[in-house]
mmCIF file of C-alpha atoms in Angstrom:
data_model
loop_
_atom_site.group_PDB
_atom_site.id
_atom_site.type_symbol
_atom_site.label_atom_id
_atom_site.label_comp_id
_atom_site.label_asym_id
_atom_site.label_seq_id
_atom_site.Cartn_x
_atom_site.Cartn_y
_atom_site.Cartn_z
ATOM 1 C CA MET A 1 -41.843 101.157 31.034
ATOM 2 C CA GLN A 2 -42.351 98.168 33.303
ATOM 3 C CA LYS A 3 -43.996 96.287 30.430
ATOM 4 C CA ILE A 4 -40.963 96.846 28.212
ATOM 5 C CA LYS A 5 -38.711 95.640 31.007
ATOM 6 C CA GLY A 6 -40.821 92.520 31.398
ATOM 7 C CA ASN A 7 -40.640 91.720 27.674
ATOM 8 C CA LYS A 8 -36.919 92.170 27.761
ATOM 9 C CA GLU A 9 -36.525 89.753 30.665
ATOM 10 C CA LEU A 10 -38.781 87.239 28.919
ATOM 11 C CA LYS A 11 -36.691 87.431 25.738
ATOM 12 C CA GLU A 12 -33.520 87.016 27.758
ATOM 13 C CA LYS A 13 -35.004 84.009 29.517
ATOM 14 C CA ASN A 14 -36.071 82.408 26.238
ATOM 15 C CA LYS A 15 -32.650 83.107 24.821
ATOM 16 C CA LYS A 16 -31.009 81.260 27.691
ATOM 17 C CA LYS A 17 -33.397 78.342 27.311
ATOM 18 C CA GLY A 18 -32.570 78.155 23.575
ATOM 19 C CA LEU A 19 -28.855 78.203 24.326
ATOM 20 C CA LYS A 20 -29.248 75.463 26.902
ATOM 21 C CA ALA A 21 -31.284 73.357 24.402
ATOM 22 C CA PHE A 22 -28.682 73.978 21.707
ATOM 23 C CA LEU A 23 -25.848 72.993 24.036
ATOM 24 C CA LYS A 24 -27.771 69.928 25.164
ATOM 25 C CA GLY A 25 -28.392 68.871 21.526
ATOM 26 C CA SER A 26 -24.748 69.477 20.656
ATOM 27 C CA LYS A 27 -23.614 67.314 23.555
ATOM 28 C CA ALA A 28 -25.964 64.547 22.400
ATOM 29 C CA GLN A 29 -24.555 64.780 18.888
ATOM 30 C CA ILE A 30 -21.005 64.638 20.250
ATOM 31 C CA ARG A 31 -21.842 61.610 22.354
ATOM 32 C CA GLY A 32 -23.359 59.924 19.236
ATOM 33 C CA VAL A 33 -20.234 60.679 17.207
ATOM 34 C CA ASP A 34 -18.045 59.365 20.023
ATOM 35 C CA PHE A 35 -20.083 56.185 20.204
ATOM 36 C CA SER A 36 -19.878 55.694 16.429
ATOM 37 C CA LEU A 37 -16.134 56.279 16.456
ATOM 38 C CA ALA A 38 -15.706 53.898 19.381
ATOM 39 C CA LEU A 39 -17.817 51.251 17.620
ATOM 40 C CA LEU A 40 -15.828 51.675 14.407
ATOM 41 C CA ILE A 41 -12.542 51.341 16.286
ATOM 42 C CA PHE A 42 -13.857 48.240 18.052
ATOM 43 C CA VAL A 43 -14.985 46.651 14.771
ATOM 44 C CA ILE A 44 -11.618 47.375 13.151
ATOM 45 C CA ALA A 45 -9.730 46.009 16.130
ATOM 46 C CA PHE A 46 -11.945 42.931 16.352
ATOM 47 C CA SER A 47 -11.495 42.326 12.629
ATOM 48 C CA GLN A 48 -7.752 42.498 13.066
ATOM 49 C CA VAL A 49 -7.966 40.003 15.905
ATOM 50 C CA ILE A 50 -10.037 37.663 13.700
ATOM 51 C CA ILE A 51 -7.527 38.009 10.869
ATOM 52 C CA VAL A 52 -4.600 37.310 13.177
ATOM 53 C CA LEU A 53 -6.349 34.296 14.705
ATOM 54 C CA SER A 54 -7.282 33.031 11.249
ATOM 55 C CA ASN A 55 -3.695 33.330 10.079
ATOM 56 C CA LEU A 56 -2.588 31.393 13.126
ATOM 57 C CA LEU A 57 -5.338 28.788 13.376
ATOM 58 C CA ILE A 58 -6.134 27.923 9.752
ATOM 59 C CA PRO A 59 -2.558 26.874 8.852
ATOM 60 C CA SER A 60 -2.434 24.889 12.077
ATOM 61 C CA LEU A 61 -5.688 23.121 11.219
ATOM 62 C CA VAL A 62 -4.438 22.440 7.687
ATOM 63 C CA GLN A 63 -1.163 21.119 9.075
ATOM 64 C CA MET A 64 -3.052 18.887 11.493
ATOM 65 C CA GLU A 65 -5.229 17.537 8.684
ATOM 66 C CA THR A 66 -2.202 17.002 6.427
ATOM 67 C CA TYR A 67 -0.333 15.277 9.236
ATOM 68 C CA SER A 68 -3.308 13.000 9.862
ATOM 69 C CA GLN A 69 -3.494 12.141 6.149
ATOM 70 C CA GLU A 70 0.243 11.450 6.030
ATOM 71 C CA GLN A 71 -0.101 9.100 8.987
ATOM 72 C CA GLU A 72 -2.922 7.267 7.204
ATOM 73 C CA LEU A 73 -0.868 7.176 3.995
ATOM 74 C CA ASN A 74 2.155 5.688 5.773
ATOM 75 C CA LYS A 75 -0.035 3.079 7.439
ATOM 76 C CA LEU A 76 -1.690 2.149 4.138
ATOM 77 C CA TYR A 77 1.682 1.991 2.374
ATOM 78 C CA SER A 78 3.032 -0.366 5.003
ATOM 79 C CA ASN A 79 -0.075 -2.554 4.827
ATOM 80 C CA ILE A 80 0.099 -2.908 1.040
ATOM 81 C CA PHE A 81 3.810 -2.964 0.219
ATOM 82 C CA SER A 82 5.394 -4.278 3.419
ATOM 83 C CA SER A 83 3.022 -7.095 4.320
ATOM 84 C CA GLU A 84 1.848 -10.338 2.730
ATOM 85 C CA GLY A 85 -1.797 -9.453 3.317
ATOM 86 C CA ASN A 86 -4.383 -11.827 4.650
ATOM 87 C CA PRO A 87 -4.405 -14.696 4.012
ATOM 88 C CA SER A 88 -0.680 -14.645 3.208
ATOM 89 C CA ASN A 89 -1.205 -16.833 0.099
ATOM 90 C CA TRP A 90 -4.214 -14.908 -1.203
ATOM 91 C CA GLY A 91 -2.529 -14.460 -4.592
ATOM 92 C CA THR A 92 -3.402 -18.044 -5.581
ATOM 93 C CA ILE A 93 -6.915 -18.121 -4.095
ATOM 94 C CA ALA A 94 -9.937 -17.385 -6.291
ATOM 95 C CA THR A 95 -11.643 -14.068 -5.577
ATOM 96 C CA ALA A 96 -14.935 -15.699 -4.557
ATOM 97 C CA SER A 97 -13.112 -17.813 -1.942
ATOM 98 C CA LEU A 98 -11.254 -14.938 -0.264
ATOM 99 C CA THR A 99 -12.567 -14.353 3.261
ATOM 100 C CA ASP A 100 -11.315 -11.765 5.744
ATOM 101 C CA PHE A 101 -9.187 -10.487 2.854
ATOM 102 C CA ARG A 102 -6.596 -7.739 3.259
ATOM 103 C CA LEU A 103 -4.415 -6.577 0.407
ATOM 104 C CA GLY A 104 -0.643 -7.029 0.788
ATOM 105 C CA LEU A 105 1.828 -7.455 -2.067
ATOM 106 C CA MET A 106 4.854 -8.847 -0.246
ATOM 107 C CA GLY A 107 5.910 -12.454 -0.894
ATOM 108 C CA ALA A 108 7.194 -15.017 1.570
ATOM 109 C CA ASN A 109 10.796 -14.339 0.463
ATOM 110 C CA GLY A 110 10.695 -10.651 1.407
ATOM 111 C CA ASP A 111 10.351 -9.410 -2.197
ATOM 112 C CA LEU A 112 7.197 -8.258 -3.920
ATOM 113 C CA ASP A 113 5.084 -11.149 -5.224
ATOM 114 C CA PHE A 114 4.310 -10.812 -8.950
ATOM 115 C CA THR A 115 1.333 -13.187 -8.648
ATOM 116 C CA LYS A 116 -0.299 -10.770 -6.199
ATOM 117 C CA ILE A 117 0.614 -7.737 -8.299
ATOM 118 C CA ASN A 118 -0.976 -9.319 -11.361
ATOM 119 C CA ARG A 119 -4.244 -9.724 -9.452
ATOM 120 C CA LEU A 120 -4.591 -5.913 -9.526
ATOM 121 C CA THR A 121 -4.702 -5.808 -13.340
ATOM 122 C CA ASN A 122 -7.971 -4.207 -14.327
ATOM 123 C CA ASP A 123 -8.868 -6.447 -17.277
ATOM 124 C CA ILE A 124 -8.144 -9.985 -16.080
ATOM 125 C CA SER A 125 -11.023 -12.429 -15.616
ATOM 126 C CA SER A 126 -13.457 -11.886 -12.745
ATOM 127 C CA TYR A 127 -12.259 -15.179 -11.249
ATOM 128 C CA TRP A 128 -8.968 -13.493 -10.283
ATOM 129 C CA THR A 129 -9.701 -9.771 -10.162
ATOM 130 C CA ILE A 130 -9.531 -7.814 -6.886
ATOM 131 C CA ASN A 131 -12.283 -5.287 -6.189
ATOM 132 C CA TYR A 132 -11.084 -1.847 -5.137
ATOM 133 C CA LEU A 133 -14.005 -1.213 -2.786
ATOM 134 C CA ASN A 134 -13.378 -4.519 -1.017
ATOM 135 C CA VAL A 135 -9.836 -3.354 -0.267
ATOM 136 C CA LYS A 136 -11.166 -0.096 1.235
ATOM 137 C CA VAL A 137 -13.719 -1.913 3.376
ATOM 138 C CA ALA A 138 -11.128 -4.409 4.629
ATOM 139 C CA TYR A 139 -8.932 -1.561 5.901
ATOM 140 C CA ASN A 140 -11.875 0.527 7.210
ATOM 141 C CA MET A 141 -10.873 3.380 4.937
ATOM 142 C CA ILE A 142 -12.915 6.510 4.295
ATOM 143 C CA GLN A 143 -10.478 8.266 1.958
ATOM 144 C CA ASP A 144 -9.642 7.022 -1.548
ATOM 145 C CA PHE A 145 -6.268 5.797 -2.776
ATOM 146 C CA ALA A 146 -4.445 4.544 -5.861
ATOM 147 C CA VAL A 147 -1.574 2.078 -6.318
ATOM 148 C CA SER A 148 1.028 2.251 -9.077
ATOM 149 C CA ILE A 149 4.073 0.047 -9.782
ATOM 150 C CA TYR A 150 6.471 1.053 -12.535
ATOM 151 C CA SER A 151 10.107 1.058 -13.600
ATOM 152 C CA PRO A 152 12.439 4.031 -12.928
ATOM 153 C CA ILE A 153 13.503 3.796 -16.592
ATOM 154 C CA SER A 154 11.107 3.938 -19.518
ATOM 155 C CA ILE A 155 11.363 2.380 -22.974
ATOM 156 C CA SER A 156 9.325 3.644 -25.911
ATOM 157 C CA ILE A 157 8.860 2.749 -29.572
ATOM 158 C CA ASN A 158 8.665 5.992 -31.539
ATOM 159 C CA ASP A 159 8.463 4.582 -35.062
ATOM 160 C CA TYR A 160 8.540 1.324 -36.997
ATOM 161 C CA THR A 161 8.523 -0.194 -40.474
ATOM 162 C CA ALA A 162 7.221 -3.657 -41.374
ATOM 163 C CA ALA A 163 7.236 -5.259 -44.802
ATOM 164 C CA PHE A 164 7.941 -8.711 -46.258
ATOM 165 C CA GLY A 165 9.032 -10.166 -42.917
ATOM 166 C CA GLU A 166 11.455 -7.376 -41.952
ATOM 167 C CA ILE A 167 10.480 -5.321 -38.913
ATOM 168 C CA ASN A 168 12.489 -2.259 -37.871
ATOM 169 C CA LEU A 169 11.800 -0.715 -34.481
ATOM 170 C CA TYR A 170 13.004 2.769 -33.542
ATOM 171 C CA GLY A 171 12.859 3.941 -29.961
ATOM 172 C CA GLU A 172 14.575 5.360 -26.901
ATOM 173 C CA VAL A 173 15.147 4.762 -23.203
ATOM 174 C CA ASN A 174 14.598 7.547 -20.678
ATOM 175 C CA GLU A 175 15.023 8.258 -17.024
ATOM 176 C CA HIS A 176 12.994 11.334 -15.995
ATOM 177 C CA GLN A 177 13.084 12.720 -19.547
ATOM 178 C CA THR A 178 16.840 12.128 -19.826
ATOM 179 C CA LEU A 179 17.895 9.908 -22.717
ATOM 180 C CA ILE A 180 20.090 6.998 -21.640
ATOM 181 C CA GLU A 181 23.038 5.967 -23.763
ATOM 182 C CA GLY A 182 24.323 2.387 -23.626
ATOM 183 C CA ALA A 183 21.066 0.825 -22.456
ATOM 184 C CA GLU A 184 20.806 -2.814 -23.520
ATOM 185 C CA ILE A 185 17.884 -3.647 -25.793
ATOM 186 C CA TRP A 186 16.327 -7.057 -26.485
ATOM 187 C CA ALA A 187 13.591 -7.088 -29.128
ATOM 188 C CA PHE A 188 11.258 -9.985 -29.992
ATOM 189 C CA ALA A 189 8.670 -10.684 -32.675
ATOM 190 C CA ILE A 190 6.217 -13.571 -32.242
ATOM 191 C CA ASP A 191 4.097 -14.450 -35.280
ATOM 192 C CA ASN A 192 0.707 -16.154 -35.404
ATOM 193 C CA ASN A 193 2.410 -19.544 -35.833
ATOM 194 C CA ASN A 194 4.330 -19.031 -32.556
ATOM 195 C CA ASN A 195 7.705 -18.527 -34.235
ATOM 196 C CA VAL A 196 10.029 -16.321 -32.196
ATOM 197 C CA VAL A 197 12.815 -14.135 -33.578
ATOM 198 C CA SER A 198 14.968 -11.780 -31.529
ATOM 199 C CA ASN A 199 17.581 -9.057 -31.798
ATOM 200 C CA TYR A 200 20.036 -7.479 -29.374
ATOM 201 C CA THR A 201 21.303 -3.918 -29.621
ATOM 202 C CA THR A 202 22.020 -0.848 -27.470
ATOM 203 C CA THR A 203 21.008 2.781 -27.396
ATOM 204 C CA LYS A 204 23.564 5.063 -29.033
ATOM 205 C CA ASP A 205 23.918 8.270 -30.995
ATOM 206 C CA ILE A 206 21.885 7.791 -34.160
ATOM 207 C CA SER A 207 21.679 10.895 -36.346
ATOM 208 C CA GLY A 208 22.293 13.180 -33.386
ATOM 209 C CA SER A 209 19.863 11.531 -30.963
ATOM 210 C CA ILE A 210 20.385 8.813 -28.345
ATOM 211 C CA SER A 211 18.106 6.013 -29.520
ATOM 212 C CA PHE A 212 18.031 2.422 -30.778
ATOM 213 C CA ARG A 213 17.145 0.589 -33.956
ATOM 214 C CA ALA A 214 16.256 -3.103 -33.691
ATOM 215 C CA THR A 215 15.816 -5.149 -36.872
ATOM 216 C CA LEU A 216 13.855 -8.397 -36.737
ATOM 217 C CA ILE A 217 13.763 -10.832 -39.671
ATOM 218 C CA ALA A 218 10.648 -12.961 -39.216
ATOM 219 C CA PRO A 219 8.408 -15.213 -41.316
ATOM 220 C CA GLU A 220 5.870 -13.094 -43.167
ATOM 221 C CA THR A 221 2.495 -13.350 -41.428
ATOM 222 C CA ASP A 222 -0.555 -11.165 -40.844
ATOM 223 C CA TYR A 223 0.322 -10.180 -37.312
ATOM 224 C CA TYR A 224 3.120 -10.127 -34.768
ATOM 225 C CA THR A 225 3.387 -9.515 -31.068
ATOM 226 C CA ILE A 226 6.331 -7.195 -30.449
ATOM 227 C CA VAL A 227 8.106 -7.252 -27.070
ATOM 228 C CA VAL A 228 11.086 -5.014 -26.298
ATOM 229 C CA PHE A 229 13.084 -5.050 -23.042
ATOM 230 C CA ALA A 230 15.515 -2.383 -21.855
ATOM 231 C CA GLN A 231 18.149 -2.850 -19.175
ATOM 232 C CA VAL A 232 20.387 -0.269 -17.521
ATOM 233 C CA GLY A 233 23.010 -1.673 -15.196
ATOM 234 C CA GLU A 234 22.100 -4.884 -13.396
ATOM 235 C CA ILE A 235 18.900 -3.911 -11.612
ATOM 236 C CA TYR A 236 16.901 -1.535 -13.854
ATOM 237 C CA GLN A 237 14.613 -3.053 -16.484
ATOM 238 C CA ASP A 238 11.522 -2.032 -18.393
ATOM 239 C CA TYR A 239 9.470 -3.524 -21.224
ATOM 240 C CA ILE A 240 6.914 -2.518 -23.823
ATOM 241 C CA VAL A 241 4.488 -4.766 -25.695
ATOM 242 C CA LYS A 242 2.766 -3.969 -29.002
ATOM 243 C CA ARG A 243 0.716 -5.875 -31.549
ATOM 244 C CA LEU A 244 1.221 -5.367 -35.292
ATOM 245 C CA VAL A 245 -1.581 -6.405 -37.644
ATOM 246 C CA ARG A 246 -1.663 -6.223 -41.435
ATOM 247 C CA GLU A 247 -4.850 -5.257 -43.225
ATOM 248 C CA SER A 248 -6.231 -8.086 -45.350
ATOM 249 C CA SER A 249 -6.439 -5.870 -48.416
ATOM 250 C CA GLY A 250 -3.025 -4.203 -48.171
ATOM 251 C CA LEU A 251 0.615 -4.412 -47.145
ATOM 252 C CA GLU A 252 0.635 -1.918 -44.265
ATOM 253 C CA TYR A 253 0.901 -3.012 -40.613
ATOM 254 C CA TYR A 254 -0.735 -1.100 -37.759
ATOM 255 C CA PHE A 255 -0.535 -1.226 -33.976
ATOM 256 C CA VAL A 256 -3.817 -2.555 -32.539
ATOM 257 C CA ASP A 257 -5.102 -3.558 -29.111
ATOM 258 C CA PHE A 258 -4.777 -7.064 -27.722
ATOM 259 C CA ASP A 259 -7.827 -9.313 -27.553
ATOM 260 C CA PHE A 260 -7.620 -10.627 -23.994
ATOM 261 C CA ARG A 261 -5.536 -10.775 -20.831
ATOM 262 C CA PRO A 262 -4.241 -14.146 -19.586
ATOM 263 C CA PHE A 263 -3.413 -14.702 -15.923
ATOM 264 C CA VAL A 264 -0.062 -15.980 -14.672
ATOM 265 C CA LYS A 265 1.028 -17.172 -11.245
ATOM 266 C CA GLU A 266 4.097 -18.819 -9.751
ATOM 267 C CA ASN A 267 4.179 -22.592 -10.003
ATOM 268 C CA THR A 268 3.887 -24.034 -6.485
ATOM 269 C CA ASN A 269 6.367 -26.844 -7.177
ATOM 270 C CA SER A 270 9.036 -24.594 -8.701
ATOM 271 C CA PRO A 271 8.501 -21.082 -7.323
ATOM 272 C CA GLY A 272 10.734 -18.519 -8.969
ATOM 273 C CA SER A 273 11.648 -20.673 -11.956
ATOM 274 C CA ALA A 274 8.282 -21.793 -13.393
ATOM 275 C CA ILE A 275 4.826 -20.339 -13.906
ATOM 276 C CA ASP A 276 1.263 -21.482 -14.541
ATOM 277 C CA VAL A 277 -0.879 -19.740 -17.171
ATOM 278 C CA THR A 278 -4.662 -19.698 -17.576
ATOM 279 C CA VAL A 279 -6.877 -17.820 -20.010
ATOM 280 C CA GLU A 280 -10.600 -17.836 -20.760
ATOM 281 C CA ARG A 281 -11.203 -19.941 -23.864
ATOM 282 C CA ASN A 282 -13.063 -18.764 -26.935
ATOM 283 C CA VAL A 283 -15.840 -21.324 -27.506
ATOM 284 C CA LEU A 284 -14.866 -21.635 -31.169
ATOM 285 C CA SER A 285 -11.134 -21.892 -30.565
ATOM 286 C CA ASP A 286 -9.077 -24.941 -31.515
ATOM 287 C CA GLU A 287 -5.756 -24.385 -29.746
ATOM 288 C CA ALA A 288 -3.667 -21.930 -27.772
ATOM 289 C CA HIS A 289 0.041 -21.516 -27.069
ATOM 290 C CA ALA A 290 1.970 -19.633 -24.392
ATOM 291 C CA ILE A 291 5.338 -18.085 -25.213
ATOM 292 C CA VAL A 292 7.455 -16.585 -22.416
ATOM 293 C CA VAL A 293 10.170 -14.165 -23.551
ATOM 294 C CA PHE A 294 12.854 -12.532 -21.414
ATOM 295 C CA PRO A 295 16.233 -10.788 -21.824
ATOM 296 C CA PHE A 296 18.964 -13.150 -22.984
ATOM 297 C CA SER A 297 20.480 -15.350 -20.311
ATOM 298 C CA ASP A 298 24.119 -16.469 -20.152
ATOM 299 C CA LEU A 299 23.051 -19.701 -21.841
ATOM 300 C CA GLY A 300 21.633 -17.800 -24.800
ATOM 301 C CA VAL A 301 18.050 -18.945 -24.138
ATOM 302 C CA ASP A 302 15.594 -16.109 -24.636
ATOM 303 C CA HIS A 303 12.174 -17.812 -24.592
ATOM 304 C CA HIS A 304 10.142 -20.877 -23.665
ATOM 305 C CA LYS A 305 6.864 -21.967 -25.194
ATOM 306 C CA GLN A 306 4.224 -24.545 -24.394
ATOM 307 C CA ASN A 307 0.952 -25.767 -25.859
ATOM 308 C CA LEU A 308 -1.974 -24.996 -23.572
ATOM 309 C CA THR A 309 -4.648 -27.579 -22.821
ATOM 310 C CA GLN A 310 -8.418 -27.122 -22.818
ATOM 311 C CA GLU A 311 -10.048 -27.538 -19.417
ATOM 312 C CA THR A 312 -13.385 -26.923 -17.726
ATOM 313 C CA THR A 313 -12.826 -25.796 -14.139
ATOM 314 C CA ALA A 314 -14.327 -23.496 -11.536
ATOM 315 C CA GLU A 315 -12.685 -20.724 -13.566
ATOM 316 C CA GLY A 316 -14.830 -21.732 -16.539
ATOM 317 C CA ASP A 317 -13.780 -23.023 -19.954
ATOM 318 C CA ILE A 318 -10.103 -22.188 -20.054
ATOM 319 C CA TYR A 319 -6.754 -22.945 -21.607
ATOM 320 C CA SER A 320 -4.095 -23.760 -19.051
ATOM 321 C CA GLY A 321 -0.416 -24.560 -18.886
ATOM 322 C CA THR A 322 1.625 -25.491 -15.839
ATOM 323 C CA GLY A 323 5.315 -25.553 -15.041
ATOM 324 C CA ILE A 324 6.380 -23.260 -17.917
ATOM 325 C CA SER A 325 10.050 -22.367 -17.372
ATOM 326 C CA ILE A 326 11.184 -18.800 -16.782
ATOM 327 C CA THR A 327 14.435 -17.240 -15.632
ATOM 328 C CA THR A 328 14.849 -16.891 -11.872
ATOM 329 C CA ASN A 329 15.627 -13.172 -12.138
ATOM 330 C CA GLY A 330 14.539 -10.291 -14.311
ATOM 331 C CA LEU A 331 11.320 -9.256 -16.000
ATOM 332 C CA ALA A 332 9.456 -11.438 -18.486
ATOM 333 C CA VAL A 333 6.399 -11.240 -20.735
ATOM 334 C CA VAL A 334 3.948 -14.078 -21.381
ATOM 335 C CA VAL A 335 2.232 -13.994 -24.789
ATOM 336 C CA VAL A 336 -0.723 -16.268 -25.551
ATOM 337 C CA ASN A 337 -1.763 -16.937 -29.156
ATOM 338 C CA GLU A 338 -5.190 -18.498 -29.660
ATOM 339 C CA ARG A 339 -6.615 -19.868 -32.907
ATOM 340 C CA ALA A 340 -10.358 -19.866 -33.498
ATOM 341 C CA GLU A 341 -11.054 -21.679 -36.768
ATOM 342 C CA SER A 342 -9.170 -19.596 -39.367
ATOM 343 C CA THR A 343 -8.661 -16.485 -37.215
ATOM 344 C CA TYR A 344 -6.098 -15.709 -34.539
ATOM 345 C CA SER A 345 -6.234 -13.661 -31.367
ATOM 346 C CA ALA A 346 -3.547 -12.708 -28.876
ATOM 347 C CA GLY A 347 -3.064 -11.503 -25.325
ATOM 348 C CA TYR A 348 -0.173 -10.855 -22.965
ATOM 349 C CA ILE A 349 0.681 -10.297 -19.331
ATOM 350 C CA GLY A 350 3.940 -9.167 -17.747
ATOM 351 C CA ILE A 351 5.925 -10.666 -14.889
ATOM 352 C CA PRO A 352 5.092 -8.523 -13.065
ATOM 353 C CA MET A 353 2.239 -6.710 -14.784
ATOM 354 C CA PHE A 354 3.010 -3.036 -14.220
ATOM 355 C CA GLN A 355 0.207 -0.921 -12.796
ATOM 356 C CA ASN A 356 0.337 2.037 -15.173
ATOM 357 C CA SER A 357 -1.576 3.505 -18.086
ATOM 358 C CA ILE A 358 0.424 1.524 -20.678
ATOM 359 C CA HIS A 359 0.045 -1.942 -19.175
ATOM 360 C CA GLY A 360 -2.228 -3.130 -16.380
ATOM 361 C CA GLY A 361 -3.871 0.155 -15.456
ATOM 362 C CA ILE A 362 -3.490 1.933 -12.116
ATOM 363 C CA PHE A 363 -5.312 0.161 -9.289
ATOM 364 C CA ALA A 364 -7.716 2.845 -8.111
ATOM 365 C CA HIS A 365 -11.266 4.116 -8.039
ATOM 366 C CA SER A 366 -12.507 5.235 -11.448
ATOM 367 C CA SER A 367 -12.510 8.871 -10.272
ATOM 368 C CA PHE A 368 -8.726 8.873 -9.842
ATOM 369 C CA GLN A 369 -8.107 10.219 -13.343
ATOM 370 C CA ASP A 370 -10.003 13.400 -12.402
ATOM 371 C CA GLN A 371 -8.347 13.836 -9.004
ATOM 372 C CA GLN A 372 -6.277 17.013 -8.762
ATOM 373 C CA THR A 373 -5.373 17.195 -5.054
ATOM 374 C CA TYR A 374 -3.654 14.347 -3.243
ATOM 375 C CA ILE A 375 -0.609 13.362 -1.237
ATOM 376 C CA SER A 376 1.612 10.473 -2.289
ATOM 377 C CA LYS A 377 4.509 8.309 -1.223
ATOM 378 C CA THR A 378 7.033 6.445 -3.374
ATOM 379 C CA LYS A 379 9.693 3.875 -2.464
ATOM 380 C CA MET A 380 11.869 1.409 -4.346
ATOM 381 C CA PHE A 381 11.200 -2.300 -3.919
ATOM 382 C CA THR A 382 12.909 -5.353 -5.392
ATOM 383 C CA ILE A 383 11.144 -8.033 -7.404
ATOM 384 C CA ARG A 384 13.075 -10.803 -9.176
ATOM 385 C CA ASN A 385 16.258 -8.764 -8.554
ATOM 386 C CA VAL A 386 14.811 -5.755 -10.394
ATOM 387 C CA LEU A 387 14.129 -2.422 -8.709
ATOM 388 C CA LEU A 388 10.657 -0.968 -9.213
ATOM 389 C CA LYS A 389 9.023 2.218 -7.967
ATOM 390 C CA CYS A 390 5.966 1.599 -5.822
ATOM 391 C CA GLN A 391 3.688 4.579 -5.287
ATOM 392 C CA ILE A 392 0.464 5.246 -3.402
ATOM 393 C CA TRP A 393 -1.736 8.301 -3.884
ATOM 394 C CA TYR A 394 -4.130 9.275 -1.089
ATOM 395 C CA TRP A 395 -6.836 11.923 -1.068
#
């Protein structure tokens, strides 16, 4: 009987120990679950804090970076478009002789200087060209930039016919994709013998579309340089230059590229009313002529031309002409025809030479065409009493 009682007490004791162990294990499991839940809540809360901070800080950092870039852009814009640069007369100094150079396109009269603008043209001779990287170094720049100068209006030639000395040009004038009615049009054709013919018309409703048709009756030759000016009001002008060449075995004319790019600068003795022209000379060439065309003046004069002389200078073997008359206001185009034995070649440059894809090319690093993200600034500036848009991209 006592033995049975002892076994019973032992079982009861073991039972209590098992219960205590079970309760102890359960408490440990509860504490583990509590810790896991607390950790999860902490992680979620911390994540929310990170998200909130990110939403607050990242835009602020982006805004700070954008603000810094805008400040740099404004400074660069002022340096290039609102200063004469250094030295102030750098436009007439050969590239190799420029020391402590800083780019600035303003002239002494407070307008943009077309001589300086033309130095940015990407296919002029190395004697005059300005290196993009040199501009960056001079201004201690890390970021890249691009410069563009263009007209607020745009003239285009959409179609043409040319046969037996009659040239018909069909085109339009736009402002931000809006066709402009009543725009004045001056069209010129210059043949390979330096004859100049011109026509004046306006844009109007032609077959339901606002456009122009300019007819030029010229001597029949194998090629022509075509120049067309558009004017809207008194201060908006644009131009387009094309070259028509006839195949030797046929009658059809085609638009082709020009052969070279002359350089033009203001004449120091008659600034504003005369220019000097130079162009690298073909070693086989016999003669060259410069023809300056511009919208009709009140006197009815629409062009000047001059024979160029052969010279050997620091610029190399060149053709040059000095003191060629131009109008004091408005845009102009200088065409140079060069004869080499029995063949002819031609080149042109604008006053000023626009920095865009059609004419002089945008002044920029070669990677600019692939650039997708940038900030930019555009303002209107006057040159020769014509308003032009001047834009800088910065990235």
